[in-house]
Each structure stands twice: as structure tokens, then as C-alpha cells.
Coordinates of C-alpha atoms and ligand atoms in Angstrom, one line a residue:
M1 CA -23.6 -10.5 -0.8
R2 CA -22.1 -12.5 2.1
P3 CA -24.2 -12.1 5.3
L4 CA -21.1 -11.0 7.2
L5 CA -20.5 -8.2 4.7
A6 CA -24.2 -7.1 4.8
L7 CA -24.1 -6.9 8.6
W8 CA -20.9 -5.0 8.4
I9 CA -22.3 -2.4 6.1
L10 CA -25.4 -2.2 8.1
L11 CA -23.5 -1.6 11.3
S12 CA -21.1 0.9 9.8
L13 CA -24.1 3.0 8.7
L14 CA -25.5 3.2 12.2
P15 CA -24.5 6.3 14.3
G16 CA -21.5 5.7 16.5
A17 CA -21.8 6.0 20.3
E18 CA -19.9 7.7 23.1
P19 CA -18.9 4.6 25.1
G20 CA -15.2 3.7 24.8
I21 CA -13.1 0.9 23.5
N22 CA -9.5 0.3 24.4
P23 CA -7.1 0.4 22.6
R24 CA -8.5 2.0 19.5
L25 CA -5.9 0.3 17.4
Q26 CA -3.8 -2.8 17.8
R27 CA -0.8 -3.5 15.6
L28 CA 0.3 -7.1 15.1
D29 CA 3.4 -8.4 13.3
L30 CA 2.3 -11.7 11.8
H31 CA 3.5 -13.9 9.1
A32 CA 0.8 -15.5 6.8
D33 CA 0.8 -18.8 8.9
Q34 CA 0.8 -17.1 12.3
V35 CA -2.1 -16.6 14.6
A36 CA -2.5 -14.2 17.5
E37 CA -5.1 -13.3 20.1
V38 CA -6.0 -9.8 20.9
A39 CA -8.3 -8.4 23.6
F40 CA -10.2 -5.1 23.6
T41 CA -11.7 -3.6 26.8
L42 CA -15.0 -1.8 26.6
A43 CA -16.2 1.0 28.8
L44 CA -20.0 1.1 28.7
P45 CA -23.0 2.1 30.8
A46 CA -23.5 -0.5 33.4
Q47 CA -25.5 -3.6 32.3
T48 CA -25.1 -2.7 28.6
S49 CA -25.2 -5.9 26.4
V50 CA -22.7 -6.6 23.7
S51 CA -24.4 -8.5 20.9
A52 CA -22.0 -8.8 18.0
V53 CA -18.4 -8.1 16.9
V54 CA -18.0 -7.8 13.1
A55 CA -14.8 -7.5 11.1
N56 CA -14.9 -7.3 7.4
C57 CA -12.1 -9.8 6.9
A58 CA -12.2 -13.5 7.5
C59 CA -8.8 -13.1 9.0
I60 CA -10.4 -11.9 12.2
R61 CA -12.8 -14.0 14.3
T62 CA -14.5 -13.4 17.7
L63 CA -13.4 -15.8 20.4
T64 CA -15.8 -14.4 23.1
T65 CA -19.2 -16.1 23.1
L66 CA -21.8 -13.4 22.6
P67 CA -24.0 -11.8 23.9
I68 CA -22.2 -10.7 27.0
Q69 CA -23.2 -8.1 29.6
A70 CA -21.1 -5.3 31.0
D71 CA -20.6 -5.5 34.7
A72 CA -21.9 -3.0 37.3
T73 CA -18.9 -0.8 36.6
G74 CA -19.6 -0.9 32.9
A75 CA -16.5 -3.0 32.0
A76 CA -16.5 -5.8 29.5
S77 CA -13.9 -7.3 27.3
I78 CA -13.8 -9.2 24.0
R79 CA -11.2 -11.4 22.5
L80 CA -10.4 -11.9 18.9
R81 CA -8.3 -14.3 16.9
V82 CA -6.3 -12.8 14.1
T83 CA -4.4 -14.6 11.3
G84 CA -1.7 -13.0 9.2
M85 CA -2.9 -14.0 5.8
R86 CA -3.9 -10.5 4.7
P87 CA -1.8 -7.5 5.9
G88 CA -3.6 -4.3 6.2
M89 CA -5.8 -2.2 8.4
E90 CA -9.1 -3.9 9.4
D91 CA -12.1 -2.2 11.0
I92 CA -13.8 -3.9 14.0
L93 CA -17.4 -2.9 14.8
V94 CA -18.8 -3.9 18.2
A95 CA -22.6 -3.7 18.5
T96 CA -23.8 -2.9 22.0
S97 CA -27.2 -1.9 23.3
A98 CA -25.6 1.5 23.9
G99 CA -24.4 2.0 20.4
I100 CA -21.6 0.9 18.0
L101 CA -17.9 0.9 19.0
R102 CA -15.2 1.0 16.4
A103 CA -11.6 -0.2 16.7
Q104 CA -8.9 -1.3 14.3
V105 CA -6.4 -4.1 14.0
Q106 CA -3.4 -3.5 11.8
I107 CA -1.8 -6.7 10.5
V108 CA 1.8 -6.0 9.5
G109 CA 3.5 -8.8 7.6
P110 CA 4.5 -10.2 4.3
G111 CA 1.1 -11.7 3.7
A112 CA 0.4 -14.8 1.7
G113 CA 2.6 -13.8 -1.2
R114 CA -0.1 -12.9 -3.7
G115 CA 2.0 -12.2 -6.7
L116 CA 3.5 -15.6 -7.1
D117 CA 0.1 -17.2 -6.3
Q118 CA -1.5 -15.2 -9.1
L119 CA 1.2 -16.1 -11.6
Q120 CA 0.7 -19.8 -10.7
I121 CA -3.0 -19.6 -11.1
A122 CA -2.8 -17.9 -14.5
M123 CA -0.2 -20.3 -15.8
R124 CA -2.2 -23.3 -14.6
A125 CA -5.3 -22.1 -16.3
A126 CA -3.4 -21.5 -19.5
A127 CA -1.9 -25.0 -19.4
N128 CA -5.3 -26.6 -18.7
H129 CA -7.0 -24.9 -21.6
G130 CA -4.1 -24.7 -24.1
W131 CA -4.3 -20.9 -24.0
H132 CA -1.5 -18.5 -24.9
I133 CA -0.6 -15.7 -22.6
L134 CA -0.1 -12.0 -23.3
A135 CA 1.5 -10.5 -20.3
I136 CA 1.6 -6.7 -20.2
A137 CA 3.5 -4.3 -18.1
H138 CA 2.1 -0.8 -18.9
D139 CA 3.7 2.6 -18.3
L140 CA 6.8 1.4 -16.5
R141 CA 8.2 4.9 -16.8
G142 CA 11.7 3.9 -16.0
R143 CA 10.8 2.6 -12.6
A144 CA 13.8 0.4 -12.1
R145 CA 13.7 -0.2 -8.3
H146 CA 11.2 -1.6 -5.9
C147 CA 10.6 0.3 -2.8
G148 CA 10.4 -2.4 -0.1
C149 CA 7.6 -0.4 1.5
S150 CA 4.8 -2.1 3.3
H151 CA 6.7 -5.3 2.9
G152 CA 5.1 -5.3 -0.5
A153 CA 8.1 -4.3 -2.5
L154 CA 5.8 -3.3 -5.4
G155 CA 7.4 -3.3 -8.8
G156 CA 11.1 -3.3 -9.6
I157 CA 12.9 -4.3 -12.7
G158 CA 14.7 -7.1 -10.8
R159 CA 11.4 -8.9 -10.2
L160 CA 9.9 -8.1 -13.7
A161 CA 13.0 -9.6 -15.3
Q162 CA 12.4 -12.9 -13.4
L163 CA 8.9 -13.4 -14.7
P164 CA 9.4 -14.9 -18.1
R165 CA 11.8 -17.5 -16.7
L166 CA 9.6 -18.3 -13.7
A167 CA 6.6 -18.7 -16.0
T168 CA 8.4 -21.2 -18.2
E169 CA 9.6 -23.1 -15.1
L170 CA 6.0 -23.3 -13.8
Q171 CA 4.4 -24.5 -17.1
P172 CA 7.0 -25.2 -19.8
Q173 CA 4.3 -26.0 -22.4
V174 CA 2.5 -22.7 -22.2
T175 CA 3.6 -20.0 -24.6
A176 CA 3.7 -16.5 -23.3
S177 CA 4.6 -13.1 -24.8
W178 CA 5.9 -10.5 -22.3
I179 CA 5.0 -7.1 -23.6
L180 CA 6.1 -3.6 -22.4
T181 CA 3.5 -1.0 -23.5
G182 CA 3.1 2.8 -23.0
D183 CA 6.0 4.7 -21.7
V184 CA 8.7 2.2 -20.9
D185 CA 11.9 4.2 -20.1
G186 CA 10.6 7.5 -18.8
Q187 CA 13.5 9.6 -17.7
R188 CA 15.7 6.6 -17.3
T189 CA 16.9 5.0 -20.6
G190 CA 17.9 1.4 -20.5
V191 CA 15.1 0.0 -18.5
G192 CA 13.3 -1.4 -21.5
A193 CA 16.6 -2.7 -23.0
A194 CA 17.5 -4.5 -19.8
L195 CA 14.1 -6.2 -19.7
S196 CA 14.4 -7.1 -23.3
A197 CA 17.5 -9.2 -22.4
S198 CA 15.3 -11.3 -20.1
G199 CA 12.6 -12.0 -22.6
W200 CA 10.4 -8.9 -22.6
L201 CA 9.3 -7.4 -26.0
R202 CA 9.3 -3.6 -26.5
A203 CA 5.9 -3.8 -28.2
D204 CA 3.6 -6.3 -29.8
P205 CA 1.2 -5.7 -32.7
R206 CA -1.6 -7.5 -30.9
V207 CA -1.6 -4.9 -28.1
L208 CA -2.5 -1.4 -29.1
V209 CA -2.2 1.7 -26.9
T210 CA -4.4 4.4 -28.5
A211 CA -6.4 7.6 -28.0
E212 CA -9.0 6.1 -30.2
P213 CA -9.8 2.8 -28.5
L214 CA -13.3 2.3 -29.9
A215 CA -12.2 2.2 -33.5
A216 CA -9.3 -0.1 -32.6
L217 CA -11.6 -2.7 -30.9
T218 CA -12.8 -4.1 -34.3
A219 CA -9.5 -3.9 -36.1
P220 CA -8.2 -7.3 -37.2
G221 CA -5.3 -8.8 -35.3
I222 CA -5.8 -6.7 -32.2
V223 CA -6.2 -8.7 -29.1
A224 CA -6.1 -5.9 -26.5
V225 CA -6.6 -2.2 -26.6
I226 CA -5.2 0.1 -23.9
P227 CA -6.9 3.5 -24.0
T228 CA -4.9 6.6 -23.2
V229 CA -8.1 8.6 -22.8
P230 CA -11.0 7.9 -20.5
V231 CA -13.6 5.7 -22.1
A232 CA -16.9 4.7 -20.6
A233 CA -17.4 1.6 -22.8
E234 CA -16.8 -1.9 -21.5
H235 CA -15.4 -4.5 -23.9
R236 CA -13.5 -7.7 -23.4
R237 CA -10.6 -6.4 -25.4
L238 CA -10.4 -3.1 -23.6
I239 CA -7.7 -3.2 -21.0
R240 CA -7.2 -0.6 -18.3
P241 CA -4.2 -1.7 -16.3
V242 CA -5.0 -1.7 -12.7
L243 CA -1.6 -0.5 -11.6
T244 CA 1.1 1.3 -13.6
D245 CA 4.8 1.8 -13.0
G246 CA 5.5 -1.9 -13.2
M247 CA 3.6 -2.6 -9.9
A248 CA 1.5 -5.2 -11.6
V249 CA 1.5 -7.3 -14.8
E250 CA -1.8 -7.9 -16.6
M251 CA -1.9 -11.5 -17.9
L252 CA -4.4 -12.1 -20.7
L253 CA -5.2 -15.7 -21.4
V254 CA -6.0 -15.9 -25.1
D255 CA -7.5 -18.8 -27.1
A256 CA -6.4 -20.0 -30.6
A257 CA -8.9 -17.6 -32.2
G258 CA -7.3 -14.6 -30.4
A259 CA -10.2 -14.1 -28.0
V260 CA -9.4 -13.1 -24.4
Q261 CA -10.7 -15.9 -22.2
A262 CA -9.5 -14.8 -18.8
R263 CA -7.4 -12.1 -17.2
H264 CA -5.2 -12.2 -14.1
T265 CA -3.5 -9.3 -12.4
V266 CA -0.1 -10.3 -10.9
P267 CA 1.2 -7.9 -8.3
I268 CA 4.9 -7.5 -8.5
D269 CA 5.5 -8.0 -4.8
D270 CA 7.8 -9.7 -2.3
S271 CA 6.7 -13.2 -3.3
I272 CA 8.4 -12.9 -6.6
P273 CA 12.2 -13.5 -6.5
D274 CA 14.3 -10.4 -7.1
D275 CA 17.4 -10.0 -9.3
A276 CA 19.0 -7.4 -7.1
A277 CA 22.1 -7.2 -9.2
L278 CA 20.1 -6.1 -12.2
E279 CA 18.4 -3.4 -10.0
R280 CA 21.7 -2.1 -8.8
R281 CA 22.7 -1.4 -12.3
F282 CA 20.1 1.4 -12.2
D283 CA 21.2 2.9 -8.9
D284 CA 20.8 6.6 -8.9
P285 CA 22.9 9.1 -7.0
L286 CA 22.3 11.0 -3.8
S287 CA 22.4 14.6 -4.9
V288 CA 21.7 16.1 -1.5
T289 CA 23.5 16.0 1.9
I290 CA 21.8 14.3 4.7
R291 CA 22.7 16.1 7.9
T292 CA 22.2 13.3 10.4
D293 CA 22.7 15.7 13.3
A294 CA 19.9 18.0 12.1
Q295 CA 16.7 17.5 14.1
P296 CA 14.2 20.1 12.9
S297 CA 11.4 18.8 15.1
T298 CA 13.3 19.9 18.3
A299 CA 12.4 23.5 17.3
C300 CA 8.8 22.7 18.2
A301 CA 9.4 20.6 21.3
G302 CA 9.6 23.5 23.8
C303 CA 6.1 24.8 23.0
H304 CA 4.5 21.6 21.8
A305 CA 5.8 19.0 24.3
S306 CA 2.9 16.7 23.9
A307 CA 2.9 16.7 20.1
F308 CA 6.7 16.2 20.2
A309 CA 6.4 13.2 22.5
T310 CA 3.9 11.5 20.3
W311 CA 5.9 12.2 17.2
K312 CA 9.1 11.0 18.7
L313 CA 7.6 7.5 19.3
S314 CA 6.2 7.3 15.8
R315 CA 7.9 5.7 12.8
H316 CA 7.9 9.2 11.2
A317 CA 10.7 10.1 13.6
R318 CA 12.8 7.1 12.4
A319 CA 11.8 7.1 8.8
L320 CA 15.4 7.3 7.5
D321 CA 16.5 4.3 9.6
S322 CA 14.4 2.0 7.5
L323 CA 16.4 2.8 4.4
A324 CA 19.5 0.6 3.9
A325 CA 22.6 2.6 3.1
T326 CA 22.3 1.5 -0.6
D327 CA 18.8 2.9 -0.7
R328 CA 19.7 6.4 0.4
T329 CA 19.3 7.7 -3.1
D330 CA 17.4 10.4 -4.8
T331 CA 14.6 8.0 -5.7
C332 CA 14.1 6.8 -2.2
I333 CA 14.9 9.5 0.3
G334 CA 12.1 11.9 -0.7
C335 CA 9.5 10.6 1.8
H336 CA 11.9 9.5 4.4
V337 CA 13.6 12.8 5.1
T338 CA 12.7 16.4 5.8
T339 CA 13.9 19.1 3.4
T340 CA 15.5 21.8 5.4
A341 CA 17.6 24.0 3.1
S342 CA 18.3 23.4 -0.5
A343 CA 20.5 20.4 -1.0
I344 CA 20.5 19.7 2.7
V345 CA 18.0 17.4 4.3
A346 CA 17.3 16.1 7.8
P347 CA 16.5 12.4 8.7
G348 CA 12.9 11.4 9.2
V349 CA 9.5 12.9 8.6
S350 CA 9.7 15.9 11.0
C351 CA 6.9 18.3 12.0
Q352 CA 8.0 20.5 9.2
S353 CA 7.4 17.8 6.6
C354 CA 3.7 18.0 7.3
H355 CA 3.1 21.5 8.7
T356 CA 3.8 24.0 6.1
G357 CA 4.9 27.5 7.1
S358 CA 6.1 26.3 10.5
D359 CA 9.5 28.0 10.1
A360 CA 7.8 31.4 10.0
H361 CA 5.6 30.2 12.9
V362 CA 8.7 29.4 15.0
A363 CA 10.5 32.6 14.1
A364 CA 7.5 34.6 15.4
A365 CA 7.3 32.4 18.6
G366 CA 3.9 31.0 17.5
S367 CA 2.2 34.3 16.9
V368 CA 2.1 33.7 13.1
R369 CA 0.0 30.7 12.1
T370 CA 1.2 27.8 10.2
T371 CA -0.2 27.6 6.7
G372 CA -1.5 24.1 6.4
T373 CA -0.9 20.4 6.5
V374 CA 0.3 18.3 3.5
Q375 CA -1.8 15.4 2.3
C376 CA -0.8 12.1 3.9
R377 CA -1.3 10.6 0.4
S378 CA 1.6 12.6 -0.9
C379 CA 3.9 10.0 0.7
H380 CA 1.4 7.2 1.6
D381 CA 0.6 6.7 -2.1
A382 CA -0.6 3.6 -3.9
R383 CA 2.9 2.5 -4.7
H384 CA 4.5 3.0 -1.3
H385 CA 1.5 2.1 1.0
P386 CA -1.3 0.4 -0.9
T387 CA -3.2 -0.4 2.3
F388 CA -3.1 3.1 3.7
T389 CA -6.3 4.7 4.9
Q390 CA -6.3 8.1 6.5
D391 CA -9.0 7.3 9.0
A392 CA -7.1 4.3 10.2
A393 CA -3.7 5.9 10.2
W394 CA -4.4 9.2 11.9
P395 CA -5.2 7.7 15.3
M396 CA -1.8 6.1 15.2
I397 CA 0.0 9.4 15.1
Q398 CA -2.8 11.6 16.5
H399 CA -1.4 14.6 18.4
G400 CA -2.5 18.1 19.4
R401 CA -0.7 20.9 21.2
Ligands
LIG501 C1 2.6 13.1 9.3 C2 2.3 14.5 9.4 C3 2.5 15.3 10.6 C4 3.6 15.3 11.4 C5 4.9 14.6 11.2 C6 3.3 16.2 12.5 N1 2.0 16.6 12.4 FE1 1.1 17.9 13.7 N2 -0.7 17.6 12.7 C7 -0.8 16.9 11.6 C8 -2.2 16.9 11.2 C9 -2.8 16.2 10.0 C10 -2.9 17.6 12.2 C11 -4.4 17.8 12.4 C12 -4.8 19.2 12.1 C13 -4.4 19.6 10.7 O1 -5.0 19.1 9.8 O2 -3.6 20.5 10.6 C14 -1.9 18.0 13.2 C15 -2.2 18.8 14.3 C16 -1.2 19.4 15.0 C17 -1.4 20.4 16.0 C18 -2.8 20.9 16.5 C19 -3.4 21.8 15.6 C20 -4.7 22.3 16.2 O3 -5.3 23.2 15.5 O4 -5.1 21.8 17.2 C21 -0.2 20.8 16.5 C22 0.1 21.9 17.6 C23 0.8 20.0 15.8 N3 0.2 19.2 14.9 C24 2.1 20.1 16.0 C25 3.1 19.2 15.5 C26 4.4 19.1 16.0 C27 5.0 20.0 17.0 C28 5.0 18.1 15.3 C29 6.3 17.5 15.5 C30 6.8 17.2 16.8 C31 4.0 17.6 14.4 N4 2.8 18.3 14.6 C32 4.2 16.5 13.5 C33 0.2 16.3 10.8 C34 1.4 16.1 11.3
LIG502 C1 6.8 13.3 4.0 C2 6.2 12.0 3.8 C3 5.1 11.6 4.7 C4 3.9 12.2 5.0 C5 3.4 13.6 4.4 C6 3.2 11.4 5.8 N1 3.9 10.2 6.1 FE1 3.3 8.8 7.4 N2 5.1 7.8 7.0 C7 6.0 8.2 6.1 C8 7.1 7.2 6.1 C9 8.3 7.3 5.2 C10 6.7 6.2 7.0 C11 7.5 5.0 7.3 C12 8.6 5.3 8.2 C13 9.4 4.0 8.4 O1 9.0 3.1 9.1 O2 10.5 4.1 7.9 C14 5.4 6.6 7.6 C15 4.8 5.9 8.6 C16 3.5 6.2 9.0 C17 2.8 5.4 10.0 C18 3.3 4.2 10.7 C19 3.6 4.9 12.0 C20 3.9 4.0 13.2 O3 4.3 4.5 14.2 O4 3.8 2.8 13.1 C21 1.6 6.0 10.1 C22 0.4 5.6 11.0 C23 1.6 7.2 9.3 N3 2.8 7.3 8.6 C24 0.5 8.1 9.2 C25 0.5 9.2 8.4 C26 -0.6 10.2 8.4 C27 -1.9 10.0 9.1 C28 -0.2 11.2 7.6 C29 -0.9 12.4 7.2 C30 -1.4 13.2 8.4 C31 1.2 10.9 7.1 N4 1.5 9.7 7.7 C32 1.9 11.7 6.3 C33 6.0 9.3 5.4 C34 5.0 10.3 5.4
LIG503 C1 6.3 8.6 -2.1 C2 7.0 8.4 -0.9 C3 8.0 7.3 -0.7 C4 9.1 7.1 -1.4 C5 9.6 7.8 -2.7 C6 9.8 5.9 -0.9 N1 9.1 5.5 0.3 FE1 9.6 4.0 1.5 N2 7.9 4.3 2.6 C7 7.0 5.3 2.3 C8 5.9 5.1 3.2 C9 4.6 6.0 3.3 C10 6.2 4.0 4.1 C11 5.4 3.4 5.2 C12 4.6 2.3 4.6 C13 4.0 1.4 5.7 O1 3.9 1.8 6.9 O2 3.4 0.4 5.3 C14 7.5 3.6 3.6 C15 8.2 2.5 4.2 C16 9.4 2.0 3.8 C17 10.2 1.0 4.4 C18 9.8 0.3 5.7 C19 9.0 -0.9 5.2 C20 8.2 -1.6 6.3 O3 7.1 -2.0 6.0 O4 8.7 -1.6 7.4 C21 11.3 0.7 3.6 C22 12.3 -0.3 3.9 C23 11.2 1.7 2.5 N3 10.1 2.4 2.7 C24 12.1 1.7 1.5 C25 12.1 2.6 0.4 C26 13.0 2.5 -0.7 C27 14.1 1.5 -0.9 C28 12.6 3.5 -1.5 C29 13.2 3.8 -2.9 C30 13.1 2.8 -3.9 C31 11.5 4.2 -0.9 N4 11.2 3.6 0.3 C32 10.9 5.3 -1.4 C33 7.0 6.3 1.4 C34 8.0 6.3 0.4
LIG504 C1 7.5 29.7 21.0 C2 6.5 28.7 21.0 C3 6.2 27.9 19.8 C4 7.0 27.2 19.0 C5 8.6 27.1 19.1 C6 6.2 26.5 18.0 N1 4.9 26.8 18.3 FE1 3.3 26.1 17.2 N2 2.1 27.2 18.3 C7 2.4 28.0 19.4 C8 1.3 28.7 19.8 C9 1.2 29.7 20.9 C10 0.2 28.3 19.0 C11 -1.2 28.7 19.1 C12 -2.0 27.8 20.0 C13 -3.5 28.0 19.9 O1 -3.9 28.9 19.2 O2 -4.1 27.3 20.7 C14 0.7 27.3 18.1 C15 0.0 26.6 17.2 C16 0.5 25.7 16.3 C17 -0.3 25.0 15.4 C18 -1.8 25.1 15.2 C19 -2.3 26.5 14.8 C20 -1.6 27.0 13.6 O3 -0.8 28.0 13.7 O4 -1.7 26.4 12.6 C21 0.5 24.1 14.7 C22 0.1 23.1 13.6 C23 1.8 24.4 15.2 N3 1.8 25.3 16.2 C24 3.0 23.7 14.8 C25 4.2 24.0 15.2 C26 5.4 23.4 14.7 C27 5.4 22.3 13.6 C28 6.5 23.9 15.3 C29 7.9 23.7 15.1 C30 8.4 23.8 13.7 C31 6.0 24.9 16.2 N4 4.6 24.9 16.2 C32 6.7 25.7 17.1 C33 3.7 28.2 19.9 C34 4.8 27.6 19.3

């Protein structure tokens, strides 16, 4: 284990302390090659010493030479240097003689373009060793469009369609089979057929999707087995795709004897060029009416002024604005609008999107309680927000009465 990681784990296990850190969260828009400096102000008992600042990411380094001492008023400040290589939410732990302080830095940006990098690495390894590639997109389920969320744009038929051509351009001498396994079309027929036109195979006898994986492992001619049931066993040929819905492609590097020598997961993200025209062929309709003048949250503003003010500044309030006109389709609007009446929706993630039963609560002027809060993960899921963590996100939208 890296010493930094060990220290980080150790610090995160220690009990937190009351002294404050300001701000609790800083958000930076950074491209992969950009660097920024951020400062945090600490409020501590006078003369407290600050001994270490630890971030569990090499993208954050401490500029302040430690240890330092809080002044007579208890004030101290630390400066950090942040690079944009790895977008996501990073925890910062500050060790002081009065306890541990926690803060966060959110790095927003396109990142280092991991998808294309991974493809290049896999192709180079195959070229160096003379290996063949089996590239597998599992359980695509008719997911034709990428979401553009988190700047990650995970998945999308337009990007998948580019992969066979890109791979050949990168390493012309490497042979690769592009294989769709599991459920390809889902509700949307034609996705598999469209990918076939760009070099994807609808199946391959060397890759078996089965409910009896253990028996299949020893079958002749089978290179990879994808189980449809949970299996505890580990085996070189047993493949559990990391991400489904075409969000990642598993690349197996196979030697002449048919043995898997290496495996690379290629995320289908922004770094891979998109065939937008192909995606548009799969555009779906908008079967509801968006009432842009409807503002459900204003029903709460009178009694919950503070919650309303916080919400109004958040991206939830403007969630529909992020969707381009062509993206206002049934597939996309679900998490970017509020359902008001059947077939009519309001723009943005309003109070009512999260607080169930709040219509009855309003009707009774607050004397009937709301019935609960929906899970953040229902919208911030692995596809649309892979770096989401509830603990980190809540402080950004935290509100009360
Ligand atoms: C993204 C989801 C989300 C949105 C949007 C949202 N809230 Fe909340 N709200 C929560 C969560 C989570 C809590 C924490 C308590 C809980 O679990 O219910 C909370 C807490 C509250 C509380 C305090 C409850 C208590 O017991 O102290 C009030 C009042 C409240 N919200 C009102 C609003 C109002 C008014 C709006 C719109 C202006 C709004 N919320 C928008 C998720 C949301
Ligand atoms: C109904 C879907 C939905 C739910 C439920 C939801 N979110 Fe969101 N959230 C979104 C969307 C969509 C965006 C992006 C809005 C945009 O920029 O277009 C977003 C953005 C955010 C942001 C970025 C806000 C900013 O101002 O930068 C945070 C933080 C966040 N959500 C936290 C939460 C938390 C915490 C919960 C649970 C309490 C939650 N969300 C529940 C849909 C949702
Ligand atoms: C399951 C819920 C969900 C669906 C469906 C969804 N989104 Fe999102 N979208 C989110 C969330 C959550 C965020 C906030 C992500 C973040 O802050 O990193 C978001 C953010 C975005 C953003 C802002 C990106 C950014 O980082 O600033 C765009 C653009 C977007 N979505 C486009 C789409 C498109 C296009 C579709 C349909 C193909 C779609 N979304 C469908 C949940 C959803
Ligand atoms: C007429 C005033 C009024 C309006 C309008 C109103 N509330 Fe409330 N709300 C209250 C009162 C009073 C409480 C109880 C406060 C307490 O117990 O501390 C409350 C409590 C809450 C709570 C926490 C307790 C619970 O019932 O779950 C939430 C969440 C909440 N309101 C959300 C909303 C939302 C969302 C809206 C808009 C759709 C809204 N309120 C509109 C007066 C109102």
C-alpha cells in the first residue's frame, strides 16, 4: 500500500473534531492540463498546530509548508495545488492537534480522456505480442444515445460504431473481433443491426453467455464465459463486464492458443469520437409537454424561504437548461424535469422531485407531513454520474427549513 494511502485511511478512521474549515467544498473547472491553487481557512482553538494535509489523489498537493500554528485568534490557512487530470470529488483531511478537519475539492472537467488511452494501450499490447483481440460490449439493451452527463458521455452507439475503425487505424496489423453479447436491442430494434454495419458481430462462438458458467469453462473453443447468474468462482475465462449498457467495452487480448493474456476495460467516454449522425437515427420522441412557465418549487417558497434560496442557486433549478433542444426526448428528460401532472412536466429538479407527498403537504398548509425523500442515486446513477458520492454531494445542496 502506498504510504499516502495508508495515512489517508488512518486519518479517516480517527474521530472528527468540532473546529471548522472554510469552505467545506470547492468546485474547480479544470481541463486535464490545467492547474489551480485553492486555499482553505481553518478556525481552530488558539495555538493549535496543523501537522498534515492528506488527499487521496495525486492530483492534489499541499503548497503550505507544514507544520503551522494557528494564531492567537485560532485562524490558519492552507493552500493546495490541484490539477485537472482526474475529474471527481476528492476528500481532503487536515490533521491538527485539535482533531481532524474534512473538506472536499470537486474537479469538474473532461479529464484525461481515459477511453481512447485505454484503447491505445490495449492495441499496443496486442501489437507487441502478436495477440488477437476479442472486444465485447455486453447487454447494450438498445442504449443508442450517450448522455453527455458528467462530461463523461458514457456509452452511445455513435462512439461504439467508431471503435473498429479507430482500432484498425491505431494498429493495422492487429486482428480484432467486435462482439455484441447478451441483450443487444432491448426495446429498440435496429441498434445491433446499425452496429453490424460498422464491423460489430451479433455473436461469436468463442464468447458464451450462460447460466451454467462453470461447465462452460472447460468446453473446447470457448475463450470467454459471461455468467448470467452470480458465481463465486474466479477463472481467467470468466468475464463479468464492469459496466453494461454499452458504457464500456471489455477487450480481451488472446494468444494463438486461445488463452486470455490480458484484459482492458475501455470506457466509452468523451475521448472517443462520436458519429452523431448515427445516433440521431435513433432519436426518440418527446411524449410529454414541458410547461416552461410551470415552477412547482414556488409553491414552497413562501414557507421555506431559506430552502428555496439554496435550491434556486443549485443546478437542480436549471437542470433542463443543460439539455440541448435535440436532447429533450423521452430518454433524456426524466431526470432533468419534474413530473407535475400526467403528460405535463415542469423544467428542472424541483422540491417535488425529491420530497414525495409535498403536494398534500402544501394543500394542508404544512400540517400534513411529507412522505419521504427519493434516493439521490435514482438520478445520479452509475451511467449519468459515475463519480457521485452522497456524502460529498449533499453539502453542495444542503438546505433545511
Ligand atoms: C435533490 C433533492 C432535493 C431537492 C430538489 C430539495 N430537497 Fe429538501 N431535502 C432533501 C433531503 C435529502 C433532505 C434531508 C432530509 C431528508 O432526508 O428528508 C431535505 C431536507 C429538507 C427540509 C428539512 C427537513 C427537516 O426535517 O429538517 C425542508 C424543509 C426541505 N428539504 C424543503 C425543500 C424545499 C422547499 C425544496 C425546494 C425549494 C427542496 N427541499 C428541494 C432533498 C431535496
Ligand atoms: C430527479 C433527479 C435527481 C435527483 C433525485 C437528484 N438529483 Fe442531483 N442533479 C440532477 C440533475 C439532472 C443534475 C444536473 C443538473 C444540470 O446541471 O443540468 C443534478 C445536479 C446535482 C448537483 C450539482 C449541483 C450544483 O449546484 O453544482 C448536486 C451536488 C446534486 N445534484 C446533488 C444531489 C443530491 C445530494 C441528491 C439527493 C439528495 C440529488 N442530487 C438528487 C438530478 C437529480
Ligand atoms: C437517470 C437520470 C438521468 C437521465 C435519464 C439523463 N440525465 Fe443528464 N444528468 C443527470 C445527472 C444526475 C446529471 C449531473 C451529473 C453531474 O453533475 O456530473 C446530469 C447532467 C447532464 C448534463 C450536464 C453535464 C455537465 O457535466 O455539465 C447534460 C448535458 C446531460 N445531463 C444530458 C443528458 C442527455 C443528453 C440525456 C439523454 C441521453 C440525459 N442527460 C439523461 C441525470 C440524468
Ligand atoms: C403554508 C406553509 C408551507 C408550505 C407552502 C410548505 N410547507 Fe413544508 N413545512 C411547513 C411547516 C409548518 C413544516 C413543519 C416544520 C417543522 O416541523 O419544523 C414543514 C415541514 C416540511 C418538511 C419537513 C417535515 C416533513 O413534513 O417532512 C419538508 C421536507 C417540507 N416541509 C417540504 C415542503 C415542500 C417541498 C413544499 C412545497 C412543495 C412545502 N414544504 C411547502 C410549512 C409549509
